[in-house]
Coordinates of N, CA and C in Angstrom, one line a residue:
X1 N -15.8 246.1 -7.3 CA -16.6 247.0 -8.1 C -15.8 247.8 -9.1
X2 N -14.6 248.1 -9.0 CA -13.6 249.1 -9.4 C -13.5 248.3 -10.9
X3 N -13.4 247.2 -11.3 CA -13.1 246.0 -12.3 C -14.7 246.5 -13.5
X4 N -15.5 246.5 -13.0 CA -16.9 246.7 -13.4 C -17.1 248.3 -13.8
X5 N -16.4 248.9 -12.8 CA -16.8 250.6 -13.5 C -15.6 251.0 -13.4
X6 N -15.4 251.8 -14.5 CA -14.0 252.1 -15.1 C -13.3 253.2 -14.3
X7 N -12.2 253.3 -14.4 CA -11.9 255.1 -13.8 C -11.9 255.6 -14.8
X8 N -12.3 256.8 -15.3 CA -12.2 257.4 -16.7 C -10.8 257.7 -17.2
X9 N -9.8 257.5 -16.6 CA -8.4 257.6 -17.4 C -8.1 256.7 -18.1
X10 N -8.7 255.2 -17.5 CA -7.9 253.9 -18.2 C -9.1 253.6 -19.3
X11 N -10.3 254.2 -19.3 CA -11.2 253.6 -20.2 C -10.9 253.7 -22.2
X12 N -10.0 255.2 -22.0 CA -9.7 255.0 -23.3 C -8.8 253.7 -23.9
X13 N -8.0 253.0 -22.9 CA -7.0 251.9 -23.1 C -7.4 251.0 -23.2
X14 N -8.8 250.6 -22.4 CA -9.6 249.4 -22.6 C -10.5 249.4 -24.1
X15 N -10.6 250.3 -24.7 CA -11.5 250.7 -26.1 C -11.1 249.9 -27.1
X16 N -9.9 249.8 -27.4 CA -9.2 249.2 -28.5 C -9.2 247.2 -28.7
X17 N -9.5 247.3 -27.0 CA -9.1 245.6 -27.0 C -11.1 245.3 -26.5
X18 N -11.7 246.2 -26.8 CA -13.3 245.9 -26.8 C -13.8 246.0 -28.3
X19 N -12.7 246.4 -29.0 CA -13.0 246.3 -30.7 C -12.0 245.1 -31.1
X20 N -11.6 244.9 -30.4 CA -10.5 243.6 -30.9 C -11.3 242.2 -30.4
X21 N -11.8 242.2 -28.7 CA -12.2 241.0 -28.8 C -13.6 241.2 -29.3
X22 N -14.3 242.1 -29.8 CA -15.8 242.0 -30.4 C -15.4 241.4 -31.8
X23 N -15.0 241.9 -32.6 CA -14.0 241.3 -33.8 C -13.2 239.2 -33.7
X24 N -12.9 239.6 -32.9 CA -11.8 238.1 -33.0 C -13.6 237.1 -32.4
X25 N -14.5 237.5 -31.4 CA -15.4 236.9 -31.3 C -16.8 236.7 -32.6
X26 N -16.3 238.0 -33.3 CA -17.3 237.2 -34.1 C -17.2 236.6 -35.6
X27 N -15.6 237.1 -36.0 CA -15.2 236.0 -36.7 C -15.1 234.5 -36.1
X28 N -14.7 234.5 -35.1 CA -15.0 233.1 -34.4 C -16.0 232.6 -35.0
X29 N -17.4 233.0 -34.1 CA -18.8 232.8 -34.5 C -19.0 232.2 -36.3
X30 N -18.4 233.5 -36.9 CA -18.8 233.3 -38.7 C -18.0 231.8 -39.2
X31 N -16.3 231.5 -38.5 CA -15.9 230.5 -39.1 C -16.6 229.0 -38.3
X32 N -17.0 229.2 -37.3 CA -17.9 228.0 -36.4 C -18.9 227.7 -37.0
X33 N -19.6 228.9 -37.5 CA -20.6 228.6 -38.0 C -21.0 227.8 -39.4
X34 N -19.8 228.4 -40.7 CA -19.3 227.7 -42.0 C -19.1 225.9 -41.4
X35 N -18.7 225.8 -40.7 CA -18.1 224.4 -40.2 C -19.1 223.7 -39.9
X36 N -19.9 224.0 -38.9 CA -21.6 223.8 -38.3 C -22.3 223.6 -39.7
X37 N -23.1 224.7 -40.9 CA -23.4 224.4 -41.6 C -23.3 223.4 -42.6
X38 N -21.6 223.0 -43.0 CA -21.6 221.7 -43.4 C -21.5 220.5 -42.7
X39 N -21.7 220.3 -41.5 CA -22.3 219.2 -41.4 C -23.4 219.3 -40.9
X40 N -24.4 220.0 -40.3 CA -25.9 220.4 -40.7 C -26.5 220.8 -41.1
X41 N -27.2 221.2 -42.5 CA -27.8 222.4 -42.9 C -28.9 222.4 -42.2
X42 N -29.5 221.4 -41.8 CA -30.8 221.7 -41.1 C -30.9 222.1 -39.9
X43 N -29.9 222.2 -39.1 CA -29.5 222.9 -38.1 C -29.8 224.2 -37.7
X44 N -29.4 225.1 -39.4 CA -29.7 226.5 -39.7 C -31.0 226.7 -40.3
X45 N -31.5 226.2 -41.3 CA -32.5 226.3 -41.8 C -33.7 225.6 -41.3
X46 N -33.8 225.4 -39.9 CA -34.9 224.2 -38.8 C -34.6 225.4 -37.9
X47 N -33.6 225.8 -37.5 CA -33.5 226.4 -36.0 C -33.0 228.0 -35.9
X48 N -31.8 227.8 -36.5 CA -31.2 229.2 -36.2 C -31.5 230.0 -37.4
X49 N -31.9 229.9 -38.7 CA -32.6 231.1 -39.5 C -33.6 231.5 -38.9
X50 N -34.8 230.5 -38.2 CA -35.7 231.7 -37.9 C -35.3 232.4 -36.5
X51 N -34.4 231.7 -35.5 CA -33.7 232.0 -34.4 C -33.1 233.9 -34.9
X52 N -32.8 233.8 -35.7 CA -31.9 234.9 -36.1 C -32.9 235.6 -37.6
X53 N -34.1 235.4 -37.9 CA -35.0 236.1 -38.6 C -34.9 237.3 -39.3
X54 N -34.4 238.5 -37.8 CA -34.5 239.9 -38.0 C -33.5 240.3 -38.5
X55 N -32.3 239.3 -38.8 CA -31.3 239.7 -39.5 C -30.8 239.0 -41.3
X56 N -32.0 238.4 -41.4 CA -32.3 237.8 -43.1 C -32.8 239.0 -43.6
X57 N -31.5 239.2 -44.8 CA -31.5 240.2 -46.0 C -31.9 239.5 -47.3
X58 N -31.9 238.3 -47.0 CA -32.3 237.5 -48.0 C -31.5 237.4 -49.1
X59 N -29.9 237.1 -48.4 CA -28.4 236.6 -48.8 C -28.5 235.3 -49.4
X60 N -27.8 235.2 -49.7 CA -27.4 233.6 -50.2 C -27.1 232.7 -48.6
X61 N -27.5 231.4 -48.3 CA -27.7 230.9 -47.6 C -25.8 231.0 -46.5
X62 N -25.0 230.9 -46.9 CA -23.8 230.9 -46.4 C -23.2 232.1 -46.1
X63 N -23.8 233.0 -46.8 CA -23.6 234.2 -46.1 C -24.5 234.4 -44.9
X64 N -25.7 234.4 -45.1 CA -26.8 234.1 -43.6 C -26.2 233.3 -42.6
X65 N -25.4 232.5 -43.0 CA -24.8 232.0 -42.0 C -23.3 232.9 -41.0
X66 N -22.8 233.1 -42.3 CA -22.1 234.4 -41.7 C -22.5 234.9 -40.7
X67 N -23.5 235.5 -41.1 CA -24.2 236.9 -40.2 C -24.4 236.1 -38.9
X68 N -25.3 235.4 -39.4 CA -25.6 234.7 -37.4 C -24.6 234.4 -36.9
X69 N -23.4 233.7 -37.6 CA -22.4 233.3 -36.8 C -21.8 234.5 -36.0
X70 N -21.6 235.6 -36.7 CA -21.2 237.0 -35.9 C -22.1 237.3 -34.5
X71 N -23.2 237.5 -35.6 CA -24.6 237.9 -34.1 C -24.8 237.1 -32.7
X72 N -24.0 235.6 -33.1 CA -24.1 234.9 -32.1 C -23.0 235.1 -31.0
X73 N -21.8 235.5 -31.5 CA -20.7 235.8 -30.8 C -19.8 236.5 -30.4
X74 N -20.2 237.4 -31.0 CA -19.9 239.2 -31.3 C -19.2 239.6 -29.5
X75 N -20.6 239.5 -29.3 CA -21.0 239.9 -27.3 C -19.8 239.2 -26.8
X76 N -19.8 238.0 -26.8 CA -18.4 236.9 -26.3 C -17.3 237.4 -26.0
X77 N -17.0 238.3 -26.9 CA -15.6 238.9 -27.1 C -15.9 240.5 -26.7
X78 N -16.5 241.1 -26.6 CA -16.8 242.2 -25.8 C -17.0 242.5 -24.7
X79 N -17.5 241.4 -24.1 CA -17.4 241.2 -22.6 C -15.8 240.6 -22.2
X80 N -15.5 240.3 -23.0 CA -14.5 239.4 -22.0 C -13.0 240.5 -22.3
X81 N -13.6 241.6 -23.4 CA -12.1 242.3 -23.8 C -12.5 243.4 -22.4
X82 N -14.1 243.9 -22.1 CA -13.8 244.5 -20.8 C -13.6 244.1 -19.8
X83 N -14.0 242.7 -19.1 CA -13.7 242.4 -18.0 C -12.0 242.4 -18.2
X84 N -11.3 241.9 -19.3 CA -10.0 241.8 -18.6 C -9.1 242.7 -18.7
X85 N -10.4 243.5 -19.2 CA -9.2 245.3 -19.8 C -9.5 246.0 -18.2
X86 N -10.7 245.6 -17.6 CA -10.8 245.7 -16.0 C -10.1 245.6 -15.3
X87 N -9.6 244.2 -15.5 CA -8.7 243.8 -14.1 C -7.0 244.2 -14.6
X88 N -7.4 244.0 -16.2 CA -5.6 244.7 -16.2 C -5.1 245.6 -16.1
X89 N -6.1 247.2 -16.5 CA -6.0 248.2 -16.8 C -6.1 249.0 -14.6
X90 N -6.3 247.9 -14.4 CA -6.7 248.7 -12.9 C -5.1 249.1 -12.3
X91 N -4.5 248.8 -12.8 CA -2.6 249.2 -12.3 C -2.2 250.4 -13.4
X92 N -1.5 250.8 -13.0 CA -0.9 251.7 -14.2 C 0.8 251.4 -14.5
X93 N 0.9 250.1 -14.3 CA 1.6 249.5 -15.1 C 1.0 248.4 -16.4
X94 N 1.5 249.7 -17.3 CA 1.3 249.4 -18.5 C 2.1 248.6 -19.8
X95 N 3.3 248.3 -19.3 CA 4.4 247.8 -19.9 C 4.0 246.6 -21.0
X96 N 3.0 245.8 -19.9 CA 2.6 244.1 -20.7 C 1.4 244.2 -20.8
X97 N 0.5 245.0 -20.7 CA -0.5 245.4 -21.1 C -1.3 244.6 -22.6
X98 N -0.4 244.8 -23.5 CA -1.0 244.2 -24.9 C -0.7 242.6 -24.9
X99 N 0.4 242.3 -24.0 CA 0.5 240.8 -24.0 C -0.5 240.2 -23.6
X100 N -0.8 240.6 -22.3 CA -1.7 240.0 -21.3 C -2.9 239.9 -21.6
X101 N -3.2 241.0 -22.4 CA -5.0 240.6 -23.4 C -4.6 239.8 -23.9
X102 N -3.6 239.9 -24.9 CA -3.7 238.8 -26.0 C -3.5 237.8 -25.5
X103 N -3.1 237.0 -24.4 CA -2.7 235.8 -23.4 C -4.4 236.0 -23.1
X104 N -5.2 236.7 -23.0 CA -6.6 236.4 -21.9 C -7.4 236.0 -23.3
X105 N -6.9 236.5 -24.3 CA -7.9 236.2 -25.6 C -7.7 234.9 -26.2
X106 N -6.2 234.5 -26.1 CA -6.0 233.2 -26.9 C -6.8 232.3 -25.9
X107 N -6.3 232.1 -24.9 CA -6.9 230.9 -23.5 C -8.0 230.8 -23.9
X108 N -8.6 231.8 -23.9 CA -10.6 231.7 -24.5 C -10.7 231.1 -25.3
X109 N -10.1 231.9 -26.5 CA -10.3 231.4 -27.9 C -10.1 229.3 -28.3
X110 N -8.9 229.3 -27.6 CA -8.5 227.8 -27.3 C -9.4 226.9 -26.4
X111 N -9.8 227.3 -25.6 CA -11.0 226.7 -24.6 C -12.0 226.4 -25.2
X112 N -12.4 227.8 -26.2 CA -14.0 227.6 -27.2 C -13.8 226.6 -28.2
X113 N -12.7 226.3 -28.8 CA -12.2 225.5 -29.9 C -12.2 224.4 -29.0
X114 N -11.4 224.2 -28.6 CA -11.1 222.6 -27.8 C -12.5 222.1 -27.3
X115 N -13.0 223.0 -26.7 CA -14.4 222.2 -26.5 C -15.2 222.2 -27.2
X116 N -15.4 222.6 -28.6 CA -16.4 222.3 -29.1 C -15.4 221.5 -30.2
X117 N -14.4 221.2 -30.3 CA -14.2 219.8 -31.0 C -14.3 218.8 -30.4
X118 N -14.3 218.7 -28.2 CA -14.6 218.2 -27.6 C -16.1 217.3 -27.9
X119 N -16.9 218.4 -28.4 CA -18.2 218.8 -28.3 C -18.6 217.5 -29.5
X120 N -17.9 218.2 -30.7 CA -18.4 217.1 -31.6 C -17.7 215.5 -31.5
X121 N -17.2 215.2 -30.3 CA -16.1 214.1 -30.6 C -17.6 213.4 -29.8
X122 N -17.9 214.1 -28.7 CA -19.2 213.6 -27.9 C -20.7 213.3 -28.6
X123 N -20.5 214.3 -29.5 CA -22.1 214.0 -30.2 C -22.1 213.0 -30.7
X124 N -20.7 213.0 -31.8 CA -20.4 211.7 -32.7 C -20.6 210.5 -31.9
X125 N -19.9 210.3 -30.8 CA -20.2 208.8 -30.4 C -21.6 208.6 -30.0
X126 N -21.8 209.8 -29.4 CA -23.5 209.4 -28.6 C -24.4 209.0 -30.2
X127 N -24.6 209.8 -31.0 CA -25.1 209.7 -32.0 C -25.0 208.7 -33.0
X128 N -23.5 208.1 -33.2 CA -23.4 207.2 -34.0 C -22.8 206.1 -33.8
X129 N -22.0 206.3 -32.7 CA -21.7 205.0 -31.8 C -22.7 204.5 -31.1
X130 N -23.4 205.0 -29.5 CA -24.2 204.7 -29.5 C -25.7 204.2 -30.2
X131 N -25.7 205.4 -31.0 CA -27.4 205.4 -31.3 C -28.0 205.8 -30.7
X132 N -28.1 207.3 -30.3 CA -28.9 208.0 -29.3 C -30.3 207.7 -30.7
X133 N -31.3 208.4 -29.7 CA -32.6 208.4 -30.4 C -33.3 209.3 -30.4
X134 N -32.5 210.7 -29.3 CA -33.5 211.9 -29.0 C -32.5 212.9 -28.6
X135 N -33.1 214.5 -29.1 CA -32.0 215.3 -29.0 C -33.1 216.4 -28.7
X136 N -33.3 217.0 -27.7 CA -34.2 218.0 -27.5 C -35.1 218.3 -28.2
X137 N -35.6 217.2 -28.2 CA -37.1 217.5 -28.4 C -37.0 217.4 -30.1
X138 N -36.6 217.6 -31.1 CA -36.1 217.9 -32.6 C -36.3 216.4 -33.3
X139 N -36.6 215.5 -32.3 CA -36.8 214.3 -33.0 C -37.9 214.0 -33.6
X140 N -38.6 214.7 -33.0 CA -40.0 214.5 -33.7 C -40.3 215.2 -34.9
X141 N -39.2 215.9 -35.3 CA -39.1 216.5 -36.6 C -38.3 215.9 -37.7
X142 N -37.3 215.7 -37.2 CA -35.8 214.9 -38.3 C -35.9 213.6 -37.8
X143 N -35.2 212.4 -38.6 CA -34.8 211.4 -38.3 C -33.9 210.8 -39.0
X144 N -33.0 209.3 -38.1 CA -31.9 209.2 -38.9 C -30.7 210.0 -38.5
X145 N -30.1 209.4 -39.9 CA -28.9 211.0 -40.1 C -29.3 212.5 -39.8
X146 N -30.0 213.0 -40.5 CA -30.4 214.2 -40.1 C -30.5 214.8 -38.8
X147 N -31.3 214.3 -38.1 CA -31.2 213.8 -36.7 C -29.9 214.0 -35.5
X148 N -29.4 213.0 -36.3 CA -27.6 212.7 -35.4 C -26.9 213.6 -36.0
X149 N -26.9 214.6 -37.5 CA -25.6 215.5 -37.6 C -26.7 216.7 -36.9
X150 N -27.5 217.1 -36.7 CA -28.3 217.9 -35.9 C -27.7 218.4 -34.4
X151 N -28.1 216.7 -33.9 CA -27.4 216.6 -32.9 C -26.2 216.8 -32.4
X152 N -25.4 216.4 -33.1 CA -23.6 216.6 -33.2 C -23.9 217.8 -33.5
X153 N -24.0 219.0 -34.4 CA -23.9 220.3 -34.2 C -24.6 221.6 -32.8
X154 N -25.5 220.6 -32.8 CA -26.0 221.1 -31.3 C -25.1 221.1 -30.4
X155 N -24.3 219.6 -29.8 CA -23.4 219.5 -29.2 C -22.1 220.9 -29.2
X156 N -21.9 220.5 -30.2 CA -20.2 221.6 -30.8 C -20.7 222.9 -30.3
X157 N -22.0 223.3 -30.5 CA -22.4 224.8 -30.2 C -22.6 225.4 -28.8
X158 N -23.2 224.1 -28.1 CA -23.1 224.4 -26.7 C -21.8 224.7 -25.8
X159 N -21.0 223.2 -26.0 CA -19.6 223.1 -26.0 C -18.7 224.3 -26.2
X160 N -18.9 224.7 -27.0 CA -18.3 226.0 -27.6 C -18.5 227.0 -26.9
X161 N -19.7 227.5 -26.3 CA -20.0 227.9 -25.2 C -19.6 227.7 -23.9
X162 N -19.7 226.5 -23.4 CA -18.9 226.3 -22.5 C -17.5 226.7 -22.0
X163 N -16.4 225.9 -23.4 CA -15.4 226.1 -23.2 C -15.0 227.7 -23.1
X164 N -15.9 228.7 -24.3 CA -15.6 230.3 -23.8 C -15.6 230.4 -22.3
X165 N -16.5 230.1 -21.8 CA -16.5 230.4 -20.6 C -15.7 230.0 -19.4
X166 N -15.1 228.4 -19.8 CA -14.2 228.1 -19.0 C -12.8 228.9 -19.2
X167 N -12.8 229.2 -20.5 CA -11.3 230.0 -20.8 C -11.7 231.2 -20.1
X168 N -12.8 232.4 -20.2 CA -13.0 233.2 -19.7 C -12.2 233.1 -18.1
X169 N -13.2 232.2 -17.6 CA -12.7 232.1 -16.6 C -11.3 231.9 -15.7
X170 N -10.8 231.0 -16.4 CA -9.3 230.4 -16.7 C -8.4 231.8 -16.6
X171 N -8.8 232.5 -17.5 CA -8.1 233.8 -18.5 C -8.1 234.9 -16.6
X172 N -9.3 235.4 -16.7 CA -9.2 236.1 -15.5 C -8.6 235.7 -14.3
X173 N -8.5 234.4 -13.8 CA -7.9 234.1 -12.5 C -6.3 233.8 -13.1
X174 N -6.0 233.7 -13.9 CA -5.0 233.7 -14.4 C -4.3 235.5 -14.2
X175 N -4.8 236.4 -14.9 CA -4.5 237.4 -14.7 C -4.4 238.5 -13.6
X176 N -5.5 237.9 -12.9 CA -5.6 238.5 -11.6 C -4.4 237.9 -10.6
X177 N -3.7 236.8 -10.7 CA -2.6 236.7 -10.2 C -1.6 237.3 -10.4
X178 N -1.7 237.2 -11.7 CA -0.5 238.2 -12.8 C -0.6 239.1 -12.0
X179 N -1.7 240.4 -11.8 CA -1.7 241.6 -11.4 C -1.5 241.8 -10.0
X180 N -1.9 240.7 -9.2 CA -2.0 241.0 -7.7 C -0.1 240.6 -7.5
X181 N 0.3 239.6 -8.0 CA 2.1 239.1 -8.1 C 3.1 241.0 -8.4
X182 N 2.5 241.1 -9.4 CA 3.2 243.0 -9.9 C 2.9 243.7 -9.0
X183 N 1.7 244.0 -8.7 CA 1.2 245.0 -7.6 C 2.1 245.0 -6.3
X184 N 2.1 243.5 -6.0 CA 3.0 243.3 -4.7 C 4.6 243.5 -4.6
X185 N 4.8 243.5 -5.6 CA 6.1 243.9 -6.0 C 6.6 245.6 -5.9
X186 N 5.5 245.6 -6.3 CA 6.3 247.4 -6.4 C 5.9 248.3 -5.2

């Protein structure tokens, strides 16, 4: 529980890397997103414009994408700068401190990337190698191409998700060895 509620000394330390990974996560989101849009616009303007509604200023379309791409991944990187500003911050050895985030941020960051190029390597074949014919339900809207880059960006987005989470995960048992290895040391 100690990881989850802070002790009020170390919470100022953890503040900096909860603006860092809310930042690095939602630039993520904004450049995923630009990438996503060109190979499906209908992806955004079928699904995630009105998915994301309350935040159309009535931008130019690539900037709208911007925005969602932030709004979508913002959180991603805020949670994961507190949980590991939790488990790192819980020692008061502070020495490697800025490393060890940045080591819990990249792993993520690389996990979300790898699997969602993962992501599109899988859609691509299912979609154009095989010839899938159905993608949640969305078929009965689009067909064809439209359809299959749909699909393929659906893929990458889930994927992408995924792999955050597997790096999340990766990232923390990674670190908690780190810290339990120091702790036992001293």
């Amino acid at each position: 529980m100690n990881w989850i509620v802070p002790r009020v000394r170390n919470v100022r330390k953890i503040l900096p890397y909860l603006l860092y990974g809310t930042v690095l996560g939602g630039l993520y989101g904004m450049m995923h997103d630009q990438i996503s849009y060109t190979i499906s616009r209908e992806y955004f303007t079928d699904f995630k414009f009105h998915q994301f509604r309350y935040a159309d200023f009535h931008l130019p379309e690539r900037l709208f994408v911007g925005i969602i791409g932030f709004l979508a991944t913002w959180w991603v990187g805020f949670f994961a700068g507190w949980f590991l500003g939790r488990i790192r911050f819980f020692s008061d050895d502070f020495t490697t401190a800025h490393r060890d985030m940045l080591q819990g941020f990249t792993i993520i960051f690389c996990c979300a990337v790898g699997a969602g190029i993962l992501g599109g390597v899988v859609g691509y074949l299912n979609f154009y190698v095989f010839d899938a014919q159905e993608f949640m339900g969305f078929e009965k809207q689009f067909s064809g191409t439209t359809l299959k880059r749909f699909a393929i960006v659906g893929t990458i987005h889930n994927s992408g998700y995924a792999g955050g989470l597997i790096g999340f995960i990766v990232a923390v048992i990674l670190l908690k060895r780190k810290m339990k290895r120091c702790n036992g040391n001293t």
